[in-house]
Coordinates of C-alpha atoms in Angstrom, one line a residue:
X1 CA -5.7 -6.3 -13.8
X2 CA -7.1 -3.0 -14.9
X3 CA -3.8 -1.3 -14.0
X4 CA -1.7 -3.9 -15.9
X5 CA -4.0 -3.5 -19.1
X6 CA -3.5 0.4 -18.8
X7 CA 0.2 0.0 -18.6
X8 CA 0.6 -2.6 -21.5
X9 CA -1.7 -0.5 -23.7
X10 CA 0.8 2.4 -23.1
X11 CA 3.6 0.0 -24.4
X12 CA 5.0 -1.0 -20.8
X13 CA 5.8 -4.4 -19.3
X14 CA 4.5 -5.4 -16.0
X15 CA 6.5 -8.3 -14.2
X16 CA 5.7 -10.2 -11.1
X17 CA 8.2 -11.4 -8.6
X18 CA 6.6 -14.6 -7.3
X19 CA 8.9 -14.7 -4.1
X20 CA 7.9 -11.2 -3.0
X21 CA 4.5 -10.9 -4.7
X22 CA 5.7 -7.4 -6.0
X23 CA 4.7 -6.3 -9.5
X24 CA 6.9 -3.9 -11.3
X25 CA 6.3 -1.6 -14.2
X26 CA 9.1 -1.6 -16.8
X27 CA 9.8 0.0 -20.2
X28 CA 12.6 -1.3 -22.5
X29 CA 15.2 1.5 -23.1
X30 CA 17.9 0.1 -25.5
X31 CA 19.3 -3.0 -24.0
X32 CA 18.4 -1.6 -20.5
X33 CA 15.1 -2.0 -18.8
X34 CA 14.0 0.6 -16.2
X35 CA 11.8 -0.9 -13.5
X36 CA 9.5 0.7 -10.7
X37 CA 7.5 -1.0 -8.2
X38 CA 4.6 1.3 -8.4
X39 CA 2.5 2.6 -11.3
X40 CA 1.2 5.7 -9.5
X41 CA 3.8 8.4 -8.5
X42 CA 4.6 12.0 -8.6
X43 CA 8.2 11.7 -9.7
X44 CA 9.7 9.1 -12.2
X45 CA 9.5 11.0 -15.3
X46 CA 11.5 8.5 -17.3
X47 CA 8.3 6.3 -17.2
X48 CA 5.9 9.2 -17.8
X49 CA 7.1 10.6 -20.9
X50 CA 6.4 9.8 -23.6
X51 CA 4.8 6.4 -22.7
X52 CA 2.7 7.4 -19.7
X53 CA 3.4 4.0 -18.0
X54 CA 3.4 5.7 -14.4
X55 CA 0.7 8.2 -13.6
X56 CA 0.3 10.8 -10.9
X57 CA -3.5 10.6 -11.2
X58 CA -4.7 8.7 -8.1
X59 CA -7.0 5.6 -8.3
X60 CA -9.7 6.4 -5.9
X61 CA -11.9 3.7 -4.1
X62 CA -14.7 5.0 -1.9
X63 CA -15.5 2.8 1.2
X64 CA -18.7 3.6 3.3
X65 CA -17.8 3.7 6.9
X66 CA -19.9 1.6 9.3
X67 CA -20.9 2.6 13.0
X68 CA -18.5 0.0 14.4
X69 CA -15.6 1.3 12.5
X70 CA -13.1 2.7 14.9
X71 CA -9.9 3.4 13.0
X72 CA -8.8 3.9 9.6
X73 CA -5.1 2.7 8.3
X74 CA -3.4 4.2 5.3
X75 CA -0.2 2.7 4.3
X76 CA 2.1 2.5 1.1
X77 CA 3.1 -0.6 -0.7
X78 CA 6.1 -1.1 1.8
X79 CA 3.5 -2.1 4.4
X80 CA 1.1 -4.1 2.3
X81 CA 3.8 -6.0 0.3
X82 CA 4.8 -7.9 3.7
X83 CA 1.8 -7.6 6.0
X84 CA -1.8 -8.7 5.5
X85 CA -4.8 -6.6 6.3
X86 CA -5.4 -8.7 9.3
X87 CA -1.8 -8.3 10.4
X88 CA -2.2 -4.6 10.4
X89 CA -5.5 -4.6 12.1
X90 CA -4.1 -6.9 14.8
X91 CA -1.0 -4.6 15.4
X92 CA -3.2 -1.4 15.4
X93 CA -5.8 -3.1 17.8
X94 CA -3.1 -4.2 20.3
X95 CA -1.3 -0.9 20.3
X96 CA -4.6 1.3 20.7
X97 CA -7.0 -1.1 22.7
X98 CA -4.8 -3.4 24.6
X99 CA -1.8 -1.3 25.2
X100 CA -3.7 2.0 25.5
X101 CA -1.5 3.8 22.9
X102 CA -2.5 6.4 20.4
X103 CA -2.6 6.5 16.6
X104 CA 1.0 7.8 16.2
X105 CA 2.3 4.8 18.3
X106 CA 0.2 2.4 16.4
X107 CA 1.5 3.7 13.0
X108 CA 5.1 3.3 14.3
X109 CA 4.5 -0.2 15.4
X110 CA 2.9 -1.2 11.9
X111 CA 6.0 0.5 10.4
X112 CA 8.5 -1.3 12.8
X113 CA 6.7 -4.6 12.0
X114 CA 6.9 -4.2 8.3
X115 CA 10.6 -3.5 8.3
X116 CA 11.1 -6.5 10.6
X117 CA 9.1 -8.7 8.2
X118 CA 11.7 -7.7 5.5
X119 CA 10.2 -4.7 3.6
X120 CA 12.8 -2.8 1.7
X121 CA 10.4 -0.4 0.4
X122 CA 9.0 2.9 2.0
X123 CA 6.9 1.9 5.0
X124 CA 4.7 5.2 5.5
X125 CA 1.7 4.6 7.7
X126 CA -1.1 6.8 9.0
X127 CA -3.6 5.7 11.6
X128 CA -6.8 7.6 12.2
X129 CA -8.8 7.0 15.3
X130 CA -12.4 7.5 14.4
X131 CA -14.2 8.9 17.6
X132 CA -17.7 7.4 17.2
X133 CA -16.8 3.9 18.2
X134 CA -14.8 2.0 20.6
X135 CA -12.3 -0.6 19.5
X136 CA -13.6 -4.3 19.9
X137 CA -12.9 -5.9 23.4
X138 CA -10.9 -8.4 21.4
X139 CA -10.0 -9.1 17.7
X140 CA -11.8 -11.9 15.8

């Protein structure tokens, strides 16, 4: 909601595809609209100047890690658009705990599952194994 408000105040449009759940940023350009499925990006100058609908300034959220946290997954919208947090947690757990694979293989499995689920966006994934805790014996 705060990002939608920021974009609308800058003169942009935010649309929502109910079938995919994807929000898109747009501006009207003559009779054509220019759409982008992200509001934070390094490129996409057409949506940065003069309106600043897209920003390269990151939105940062800080999470305190707990003693039983054993991995961190970073992924782009191509992952989260088709997989839930629990889907990703299950995939990473199976790869790293059950199958004995490392974080690279777990990330590759998340990307493969996102593509198999129909993602048509970038599916970049990074899995970091935290060394102070073991994965749970089984997922909840």
